[in-house]
mmCIF file of C-alpha atoms in Angstrom:
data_model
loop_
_atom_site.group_PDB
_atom_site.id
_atom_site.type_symbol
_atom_site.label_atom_id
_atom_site.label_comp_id
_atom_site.label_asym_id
_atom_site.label_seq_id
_atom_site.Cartn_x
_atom_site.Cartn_y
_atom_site.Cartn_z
ATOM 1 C CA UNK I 1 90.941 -4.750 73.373
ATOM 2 C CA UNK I 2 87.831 -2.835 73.024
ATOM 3 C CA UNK I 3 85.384 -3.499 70.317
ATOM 4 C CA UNK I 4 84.642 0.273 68.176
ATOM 5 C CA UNK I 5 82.722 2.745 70.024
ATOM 6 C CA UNK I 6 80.008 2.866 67.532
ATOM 7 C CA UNK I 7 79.771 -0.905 68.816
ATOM 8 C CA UNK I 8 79.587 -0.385 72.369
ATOM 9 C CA UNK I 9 76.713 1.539 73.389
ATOM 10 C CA UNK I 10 74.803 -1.969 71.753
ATOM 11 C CA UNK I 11 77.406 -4.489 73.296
ATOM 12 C CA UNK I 12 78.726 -4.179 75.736
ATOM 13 C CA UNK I 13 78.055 -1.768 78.788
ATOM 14 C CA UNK I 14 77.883 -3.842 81.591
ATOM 15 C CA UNK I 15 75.966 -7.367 81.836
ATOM 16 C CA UNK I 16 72.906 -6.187 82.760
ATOM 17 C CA UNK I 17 69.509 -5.561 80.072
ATOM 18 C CA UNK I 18 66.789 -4.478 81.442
ATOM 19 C CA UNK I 19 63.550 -4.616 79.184
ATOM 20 C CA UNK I 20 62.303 -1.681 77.883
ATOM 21 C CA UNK I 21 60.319 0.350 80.338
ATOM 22 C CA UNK I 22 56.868 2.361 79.647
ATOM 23 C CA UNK I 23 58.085 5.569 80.059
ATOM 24 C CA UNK I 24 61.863 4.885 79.329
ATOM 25 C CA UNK I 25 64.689 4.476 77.097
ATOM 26 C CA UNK I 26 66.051 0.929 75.502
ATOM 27 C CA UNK I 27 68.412 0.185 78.511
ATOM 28 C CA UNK I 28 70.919 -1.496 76.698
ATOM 29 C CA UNK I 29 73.926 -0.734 79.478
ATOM 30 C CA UNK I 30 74.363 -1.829 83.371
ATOM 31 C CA UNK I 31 76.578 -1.744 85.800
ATOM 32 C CA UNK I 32 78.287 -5.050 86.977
ATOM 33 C CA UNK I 33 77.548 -5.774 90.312
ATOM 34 C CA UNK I 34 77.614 -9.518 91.870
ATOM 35 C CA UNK I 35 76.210 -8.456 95.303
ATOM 36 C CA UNK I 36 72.451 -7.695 95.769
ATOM 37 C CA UNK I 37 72.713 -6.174 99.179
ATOM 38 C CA UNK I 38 75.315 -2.657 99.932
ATOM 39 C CA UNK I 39 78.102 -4.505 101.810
ATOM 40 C CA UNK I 40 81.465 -4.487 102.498
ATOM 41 C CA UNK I 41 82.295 -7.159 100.806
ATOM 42 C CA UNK I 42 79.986 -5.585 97.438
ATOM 43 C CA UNK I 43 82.801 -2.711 98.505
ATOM 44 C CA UNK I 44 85.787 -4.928 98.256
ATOM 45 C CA UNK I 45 84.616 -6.539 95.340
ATOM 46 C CA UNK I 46 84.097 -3.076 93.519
ATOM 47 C CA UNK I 47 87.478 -2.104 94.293
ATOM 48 C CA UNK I 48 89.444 -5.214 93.178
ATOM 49 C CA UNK I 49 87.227 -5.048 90.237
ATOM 50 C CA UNK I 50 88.611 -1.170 89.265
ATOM 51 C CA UNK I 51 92.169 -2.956 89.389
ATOM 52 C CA UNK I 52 91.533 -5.653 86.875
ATOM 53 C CA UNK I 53 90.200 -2.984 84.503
ATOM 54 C CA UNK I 54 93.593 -1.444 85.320
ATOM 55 C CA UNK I 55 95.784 -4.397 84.526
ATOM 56 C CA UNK I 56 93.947 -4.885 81.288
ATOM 57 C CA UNK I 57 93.382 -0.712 79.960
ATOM 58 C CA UNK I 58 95.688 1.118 81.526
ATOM 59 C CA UNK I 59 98.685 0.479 78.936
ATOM 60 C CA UNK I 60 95.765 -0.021 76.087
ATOM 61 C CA UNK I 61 97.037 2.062 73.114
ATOM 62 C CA UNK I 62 94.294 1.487 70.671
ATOM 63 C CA UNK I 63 93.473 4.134 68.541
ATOM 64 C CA UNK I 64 89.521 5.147 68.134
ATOM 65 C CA UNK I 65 89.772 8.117 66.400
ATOM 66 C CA UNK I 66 87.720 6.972 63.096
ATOM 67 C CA UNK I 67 84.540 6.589 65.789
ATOM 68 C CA UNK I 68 84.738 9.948 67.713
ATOM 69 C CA UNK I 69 81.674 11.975 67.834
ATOM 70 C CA UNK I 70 83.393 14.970 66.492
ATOM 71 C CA UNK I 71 84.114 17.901 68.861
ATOM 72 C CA UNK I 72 82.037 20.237 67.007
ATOM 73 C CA UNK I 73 78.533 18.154 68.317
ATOM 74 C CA UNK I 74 80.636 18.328 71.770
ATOM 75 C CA UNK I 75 81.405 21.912 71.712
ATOM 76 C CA UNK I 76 78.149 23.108 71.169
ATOM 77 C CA UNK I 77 77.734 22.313 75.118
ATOM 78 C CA UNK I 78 79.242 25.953 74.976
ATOM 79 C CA UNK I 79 75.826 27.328 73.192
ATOM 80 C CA UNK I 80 73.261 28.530 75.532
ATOM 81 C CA UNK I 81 70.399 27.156 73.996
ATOM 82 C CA UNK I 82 71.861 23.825 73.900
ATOM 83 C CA UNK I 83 72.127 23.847 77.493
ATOM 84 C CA UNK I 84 68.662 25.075 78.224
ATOM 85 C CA UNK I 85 67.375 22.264 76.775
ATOM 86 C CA UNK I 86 69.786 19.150 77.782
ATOM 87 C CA UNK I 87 68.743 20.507 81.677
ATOM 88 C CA UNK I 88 65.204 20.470 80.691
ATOM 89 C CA UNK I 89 65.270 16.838 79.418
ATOM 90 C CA UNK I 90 67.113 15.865 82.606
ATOM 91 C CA UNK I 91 64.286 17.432 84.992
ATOM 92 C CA UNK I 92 62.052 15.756 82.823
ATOM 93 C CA UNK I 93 63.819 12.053 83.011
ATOM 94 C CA UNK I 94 64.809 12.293 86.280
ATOM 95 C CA UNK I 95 62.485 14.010 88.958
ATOM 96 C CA UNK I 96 60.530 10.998 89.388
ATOM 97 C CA UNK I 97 63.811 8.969 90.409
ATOM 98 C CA UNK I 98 65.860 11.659 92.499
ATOM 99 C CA UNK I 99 63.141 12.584 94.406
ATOM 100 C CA UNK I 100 62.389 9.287 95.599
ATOM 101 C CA UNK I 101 65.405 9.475 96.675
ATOM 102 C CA UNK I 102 65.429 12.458 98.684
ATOM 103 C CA UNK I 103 62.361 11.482 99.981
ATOM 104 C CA UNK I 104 62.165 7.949 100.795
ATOM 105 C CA UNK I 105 65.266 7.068 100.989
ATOM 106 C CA UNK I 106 67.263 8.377 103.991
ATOM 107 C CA UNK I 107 70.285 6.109 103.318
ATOM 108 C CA UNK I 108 70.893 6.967 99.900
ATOM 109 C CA UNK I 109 70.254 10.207 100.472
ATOM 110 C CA UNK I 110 72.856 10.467 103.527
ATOM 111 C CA UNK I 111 75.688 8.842 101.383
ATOM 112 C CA UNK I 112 74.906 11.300 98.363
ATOM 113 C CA UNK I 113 75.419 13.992 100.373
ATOM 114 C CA UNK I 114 78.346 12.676 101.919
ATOM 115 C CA UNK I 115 79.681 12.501 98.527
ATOM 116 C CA UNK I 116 78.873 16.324 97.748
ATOM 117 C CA UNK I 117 80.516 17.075 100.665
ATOM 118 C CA UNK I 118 83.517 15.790 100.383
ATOM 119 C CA UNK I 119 84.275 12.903 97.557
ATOM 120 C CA UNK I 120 87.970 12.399 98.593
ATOM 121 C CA UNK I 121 87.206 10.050 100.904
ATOM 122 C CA UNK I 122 84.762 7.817 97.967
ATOM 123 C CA UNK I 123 87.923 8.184 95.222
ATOM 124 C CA UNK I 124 90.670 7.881 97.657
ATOM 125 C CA UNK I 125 89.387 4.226 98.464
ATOM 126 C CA UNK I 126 88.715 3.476 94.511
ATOM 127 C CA UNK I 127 91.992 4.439 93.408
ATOM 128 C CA UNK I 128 94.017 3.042 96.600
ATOM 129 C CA UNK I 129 97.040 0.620 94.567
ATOM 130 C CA UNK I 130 96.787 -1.688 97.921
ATOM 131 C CA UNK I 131 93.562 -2.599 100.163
ATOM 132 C CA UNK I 132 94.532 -2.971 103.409
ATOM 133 C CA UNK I 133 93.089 -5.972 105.062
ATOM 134 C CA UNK I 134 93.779 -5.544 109.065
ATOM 135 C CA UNK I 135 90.547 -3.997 109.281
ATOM 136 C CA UNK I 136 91.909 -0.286 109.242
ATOM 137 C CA UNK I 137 89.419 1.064 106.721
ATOM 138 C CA UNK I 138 86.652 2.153 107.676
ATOM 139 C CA UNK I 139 83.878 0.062 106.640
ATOM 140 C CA UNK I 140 80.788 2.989 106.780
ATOM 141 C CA UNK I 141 83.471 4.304 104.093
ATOM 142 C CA UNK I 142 82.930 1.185 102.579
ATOM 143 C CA UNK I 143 79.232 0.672 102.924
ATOM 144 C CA UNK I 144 79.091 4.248 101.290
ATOM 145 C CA UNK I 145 81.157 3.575 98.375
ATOM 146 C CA UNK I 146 79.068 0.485 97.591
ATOM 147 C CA UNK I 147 75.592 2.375 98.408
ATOM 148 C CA UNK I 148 76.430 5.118 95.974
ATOM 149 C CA UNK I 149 77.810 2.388 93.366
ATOM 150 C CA UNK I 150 74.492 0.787 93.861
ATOM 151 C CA UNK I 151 72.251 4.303 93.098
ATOM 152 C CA UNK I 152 74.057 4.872 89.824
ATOM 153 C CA UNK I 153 73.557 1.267 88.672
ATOM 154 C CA UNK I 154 69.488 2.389 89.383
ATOM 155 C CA UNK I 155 69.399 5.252 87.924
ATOM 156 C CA UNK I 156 67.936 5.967 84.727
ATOM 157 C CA UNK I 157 69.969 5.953 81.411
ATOM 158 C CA UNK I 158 70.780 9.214 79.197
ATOM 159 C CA UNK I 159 67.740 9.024 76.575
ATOM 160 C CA UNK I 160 70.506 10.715 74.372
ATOM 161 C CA UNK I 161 73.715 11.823 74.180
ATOM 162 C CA UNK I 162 74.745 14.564 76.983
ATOM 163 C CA UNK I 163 77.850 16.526 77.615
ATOM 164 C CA UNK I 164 78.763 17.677 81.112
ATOM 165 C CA UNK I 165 82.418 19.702 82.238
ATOM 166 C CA UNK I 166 84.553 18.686 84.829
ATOM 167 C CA UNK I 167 87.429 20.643 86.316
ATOM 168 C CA UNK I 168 90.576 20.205 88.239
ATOM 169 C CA UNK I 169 93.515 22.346 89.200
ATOM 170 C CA UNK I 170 96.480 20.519 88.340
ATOM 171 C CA UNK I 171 97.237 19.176 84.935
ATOM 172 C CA UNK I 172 98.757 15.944 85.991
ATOM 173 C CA UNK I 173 95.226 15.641 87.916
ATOM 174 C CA UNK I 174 93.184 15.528 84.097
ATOM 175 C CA UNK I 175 92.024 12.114 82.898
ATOM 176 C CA UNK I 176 95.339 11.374 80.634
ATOM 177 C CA UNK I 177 97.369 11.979 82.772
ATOM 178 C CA UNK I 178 96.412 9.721 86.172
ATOM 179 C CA UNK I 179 98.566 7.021 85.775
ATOM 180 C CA UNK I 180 101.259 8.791 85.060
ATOM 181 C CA UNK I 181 104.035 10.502 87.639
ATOM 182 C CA UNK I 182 104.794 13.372 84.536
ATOM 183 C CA UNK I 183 102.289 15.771 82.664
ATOM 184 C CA UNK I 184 102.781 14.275 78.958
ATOM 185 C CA UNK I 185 100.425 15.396 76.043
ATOM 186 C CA UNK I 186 97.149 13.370 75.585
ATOM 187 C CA UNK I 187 96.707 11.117 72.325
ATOM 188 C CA UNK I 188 93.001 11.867 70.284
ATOM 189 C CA UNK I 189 91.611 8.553 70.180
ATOM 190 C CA UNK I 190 93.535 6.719 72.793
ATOM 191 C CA UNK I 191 90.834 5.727 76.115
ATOM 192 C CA UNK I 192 92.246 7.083 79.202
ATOM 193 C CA UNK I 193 90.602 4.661 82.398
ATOM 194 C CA UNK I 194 88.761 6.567 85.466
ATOM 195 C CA UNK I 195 88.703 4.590 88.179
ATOM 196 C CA UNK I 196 86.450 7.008 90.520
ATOM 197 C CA UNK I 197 83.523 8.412 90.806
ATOM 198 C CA UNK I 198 83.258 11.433 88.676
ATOM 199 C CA UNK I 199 81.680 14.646 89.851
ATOM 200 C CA UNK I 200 80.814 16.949 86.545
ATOM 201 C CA UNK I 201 78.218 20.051 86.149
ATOM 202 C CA UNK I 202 75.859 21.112 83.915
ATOM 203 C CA UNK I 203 76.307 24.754 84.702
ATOM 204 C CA UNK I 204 78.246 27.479 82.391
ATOM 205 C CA UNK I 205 81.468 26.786 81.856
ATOM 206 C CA UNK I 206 82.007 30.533 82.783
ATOM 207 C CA UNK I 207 81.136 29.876 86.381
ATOM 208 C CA UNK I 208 84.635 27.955 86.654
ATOM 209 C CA UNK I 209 86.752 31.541 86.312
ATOM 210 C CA UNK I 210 84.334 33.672 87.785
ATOM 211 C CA UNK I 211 83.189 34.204 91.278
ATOM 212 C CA UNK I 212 79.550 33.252 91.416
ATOM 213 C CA UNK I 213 76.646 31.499 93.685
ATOM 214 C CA UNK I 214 77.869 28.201 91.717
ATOM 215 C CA UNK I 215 81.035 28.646 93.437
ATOM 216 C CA UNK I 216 82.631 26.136 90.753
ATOM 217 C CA UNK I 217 85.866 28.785 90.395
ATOM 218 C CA UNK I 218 87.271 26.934 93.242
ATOM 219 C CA UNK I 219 87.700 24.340 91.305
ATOM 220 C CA UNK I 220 89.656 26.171 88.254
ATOM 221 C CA UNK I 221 92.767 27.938 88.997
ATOM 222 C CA UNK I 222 92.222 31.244 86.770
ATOM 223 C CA UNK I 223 96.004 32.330 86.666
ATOM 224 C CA UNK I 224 97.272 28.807 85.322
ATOM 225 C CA UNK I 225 94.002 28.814 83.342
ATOM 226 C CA UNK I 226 93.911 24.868 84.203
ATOM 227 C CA UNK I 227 91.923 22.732 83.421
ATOM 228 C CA UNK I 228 88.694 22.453 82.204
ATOM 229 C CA UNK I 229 86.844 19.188 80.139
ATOM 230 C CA UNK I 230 84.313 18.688 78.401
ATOM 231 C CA UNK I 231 82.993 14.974 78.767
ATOM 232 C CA UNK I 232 80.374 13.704 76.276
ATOM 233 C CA UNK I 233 78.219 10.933 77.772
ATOM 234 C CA UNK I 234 76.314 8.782 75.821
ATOM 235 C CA UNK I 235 72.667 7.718 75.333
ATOM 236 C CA UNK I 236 72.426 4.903 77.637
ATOM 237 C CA UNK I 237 74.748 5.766 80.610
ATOM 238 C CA UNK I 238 73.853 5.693 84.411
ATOM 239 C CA UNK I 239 74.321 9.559 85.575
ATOM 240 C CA UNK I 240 72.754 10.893 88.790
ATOM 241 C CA UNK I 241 72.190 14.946 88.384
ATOM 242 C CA UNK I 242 71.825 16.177 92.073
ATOM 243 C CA UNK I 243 70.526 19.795 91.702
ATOM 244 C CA UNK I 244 66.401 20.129 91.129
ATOM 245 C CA UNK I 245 64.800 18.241 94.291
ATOM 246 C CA UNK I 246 63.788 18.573 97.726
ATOM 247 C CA UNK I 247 64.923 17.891 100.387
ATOM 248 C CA UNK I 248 68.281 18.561 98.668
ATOM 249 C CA UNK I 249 71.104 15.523 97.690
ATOM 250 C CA UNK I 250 73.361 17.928 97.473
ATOM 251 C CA UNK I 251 75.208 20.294 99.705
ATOM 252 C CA UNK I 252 75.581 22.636 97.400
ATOM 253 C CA UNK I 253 72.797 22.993 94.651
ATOM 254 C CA UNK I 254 73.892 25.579 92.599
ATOM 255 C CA UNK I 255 76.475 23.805 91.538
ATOM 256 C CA UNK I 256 74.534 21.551 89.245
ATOM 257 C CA UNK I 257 76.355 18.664 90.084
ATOM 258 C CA UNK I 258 76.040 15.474 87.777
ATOM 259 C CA UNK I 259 78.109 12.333 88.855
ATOM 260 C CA UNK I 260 78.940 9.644 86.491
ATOM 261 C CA UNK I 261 79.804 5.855 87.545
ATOM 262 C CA UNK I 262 83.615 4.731 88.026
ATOM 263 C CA UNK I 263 84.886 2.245 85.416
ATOM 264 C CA UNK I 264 84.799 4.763 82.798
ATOM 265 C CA UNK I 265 87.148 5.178 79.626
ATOM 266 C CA UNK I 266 87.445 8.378 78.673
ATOM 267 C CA UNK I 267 88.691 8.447 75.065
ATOM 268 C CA UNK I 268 90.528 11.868 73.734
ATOM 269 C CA UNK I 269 88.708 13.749 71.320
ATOM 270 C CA UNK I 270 91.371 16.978 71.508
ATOM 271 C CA UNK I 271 91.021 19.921 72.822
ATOM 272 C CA UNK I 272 89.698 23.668 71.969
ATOM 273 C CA UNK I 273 90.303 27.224 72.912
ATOM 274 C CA UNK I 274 87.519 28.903 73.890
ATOM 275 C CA UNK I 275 86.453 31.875 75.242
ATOM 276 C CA UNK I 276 84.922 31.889 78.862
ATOM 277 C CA UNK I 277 83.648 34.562 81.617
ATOM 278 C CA UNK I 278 80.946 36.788 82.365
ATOM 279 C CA UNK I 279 82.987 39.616 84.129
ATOM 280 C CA UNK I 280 86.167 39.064 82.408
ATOM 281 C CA UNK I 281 86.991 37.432 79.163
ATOM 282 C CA UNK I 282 89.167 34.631 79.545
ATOM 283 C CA UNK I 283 90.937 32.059 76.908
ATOM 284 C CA UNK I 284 90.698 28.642 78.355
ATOM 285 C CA UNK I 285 91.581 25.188 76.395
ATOM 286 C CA UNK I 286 89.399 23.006 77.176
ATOM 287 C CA UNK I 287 89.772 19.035 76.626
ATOM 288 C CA UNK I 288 86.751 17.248 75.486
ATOM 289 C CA UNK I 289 86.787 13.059 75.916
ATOM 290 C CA UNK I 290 84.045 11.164 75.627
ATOM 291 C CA UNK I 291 82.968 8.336 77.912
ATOM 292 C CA UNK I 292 82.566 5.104 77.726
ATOM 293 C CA UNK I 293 81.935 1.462 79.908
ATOM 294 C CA UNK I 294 83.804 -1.064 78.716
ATOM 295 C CA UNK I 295 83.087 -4.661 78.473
ATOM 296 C CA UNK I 296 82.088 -6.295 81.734
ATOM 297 C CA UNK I 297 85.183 -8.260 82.654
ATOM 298 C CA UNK I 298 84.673 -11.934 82.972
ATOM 299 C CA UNK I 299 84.880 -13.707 85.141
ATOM 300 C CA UNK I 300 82.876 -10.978 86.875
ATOM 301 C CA UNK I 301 83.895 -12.125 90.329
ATOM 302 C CA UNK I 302 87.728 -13.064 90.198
ATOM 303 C CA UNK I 303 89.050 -16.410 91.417
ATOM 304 C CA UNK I 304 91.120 -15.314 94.712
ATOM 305 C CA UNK I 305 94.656 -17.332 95.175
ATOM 306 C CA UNK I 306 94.831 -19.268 98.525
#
């Protein structure tokens, strides 16, 4: 069972606590990681690691409603203003960091864009029920899924809170719905467990339903009108926003990408009708959540059966 959210961005996000920096937030959250070197094995580990949090959260039916940041701070994501000025404290925090990357690091840079190009390959392996062990996965997959693991645990934390939107076509693929075969009706305050990494934007949400250089409405299916989030993220997480250096991380700048670290709980804060589109006008519910890292599990590495 999870402590309150008002309890966990001071608690317990991750294992690691890194002293306060000159020019940084109070880094107060980490990601676990046992292995100092991007490895297989660091691979393997991460992946048996996103079942335990499965065994223990994926049934969890605690109710967090009483510490929700209410969707009205969420919502006003939808404001242009707002917008403006989360992207310019994002340039400002992380520049430094994600052009080091795209500069000195040809690596990390390699797998990011892999990533952008294609994440199936990163989630598939995250959210496989069984890893095979005759050697038929590929282990530069592996390496890859580790390497990017390793970036986000680097990267700088959210000064403050931030909200980003994330879309998908299919309503059984939204976040309260994974682990289920049926669609079924999400529960506000319940924590719904992401296993992957999680690609989100922070471009208008009207780019999602109309064609545009973002090219985000592949991502929404306009007749269905399905399904867009809104996913708060708070002060203190690991993001990596891929859109404002050069060389470019991403294969496809415009779309503003922002990925988040898996592990995530995404609790239910309900959902809104609003109105999107810059050609057309368009009524589209969208489901806000807001993230969070649970506990670090411990034992952090697990004791394997012989």
């Amino acid at each position: 069972m999870l402590p309150p959210l008002t309890q966990l961005r001071v608690f317990s996000i991750g294992a690691v606590k890194r002293k306060r920096e000159p020019d940084g937030a109070n880094d107060e959250l980490g990601l676990p990681d046992p292995y100092d070197a991007v490895s297989v094995d660091g691979a393997q580990w991460l992946w048996r690691y996103m079942r335990r949090l499965e065994e223990k959260y994926v049934n969890d039916d605690t109710d967090y409603t009483s510490s929700l940041v209410s969707i009205d701070e969420s919502a006003k994501y939808l404001n242009y203003r707002y917008r403006n000025a989360q992207e310019t404290k994002l340039r400002n925090q992380y520049s430094e960091f994600t052009q080091s990357l795209a500069t000195e690091e040809p690596a990390e840079r390699g797998t990011i864009k892999s990533y952008t190009d294609t994440d199936a390959p990163f989630n598939r392996y995250l959210s496989m029920c069984v890893l095979a062990s005759n050697g038929s996965i590929d282990e530069e997959l592996q390496m890859k899924v580790h390497r990017l693991y390793k970036v986000l645990a680097r990267c700088p934390r959210l000064e403050e809170q931030a909200v980003f939107v994330h879309s998908v076509k299919d309503p059984r693929s939204l976040p309260h719905n994974l682990y289920f075969a049926e669609k079924r009706p999400p529960v506000i305050g319940r924590a719904y467990l992401n296993v992957t990494f999680l690609s989100t934007t922070q471009a208008e949400p009207s780019a999602f339903v109309d064609e545009s250089e973002a090219g985000l409405d592949i991502f929404f299916d306009v007749d269905a009108m399905c399904c867009m989030c809104a996913i708060t993220a708070p002060a203190g997480l690991p993001v990596l926003p891929l859109w404002f250096v050069e060389p470019p991380l991403s294969s496809y700048e415009a779309e503003e990408e922002v990925i988040l670290p898996p592990g995530l709980l995404l609790v239910y804060q309900g959902e809104r009708v609003l109105t999107v589109g810059w050609e057309d006008e368009y009524e589209a519910t969208v489901h806000f959540y807001q993230a969070v890292v649970p506990p670090t599990l411990d034992p952090l590495v697990e004791t394997l059966l012989s």
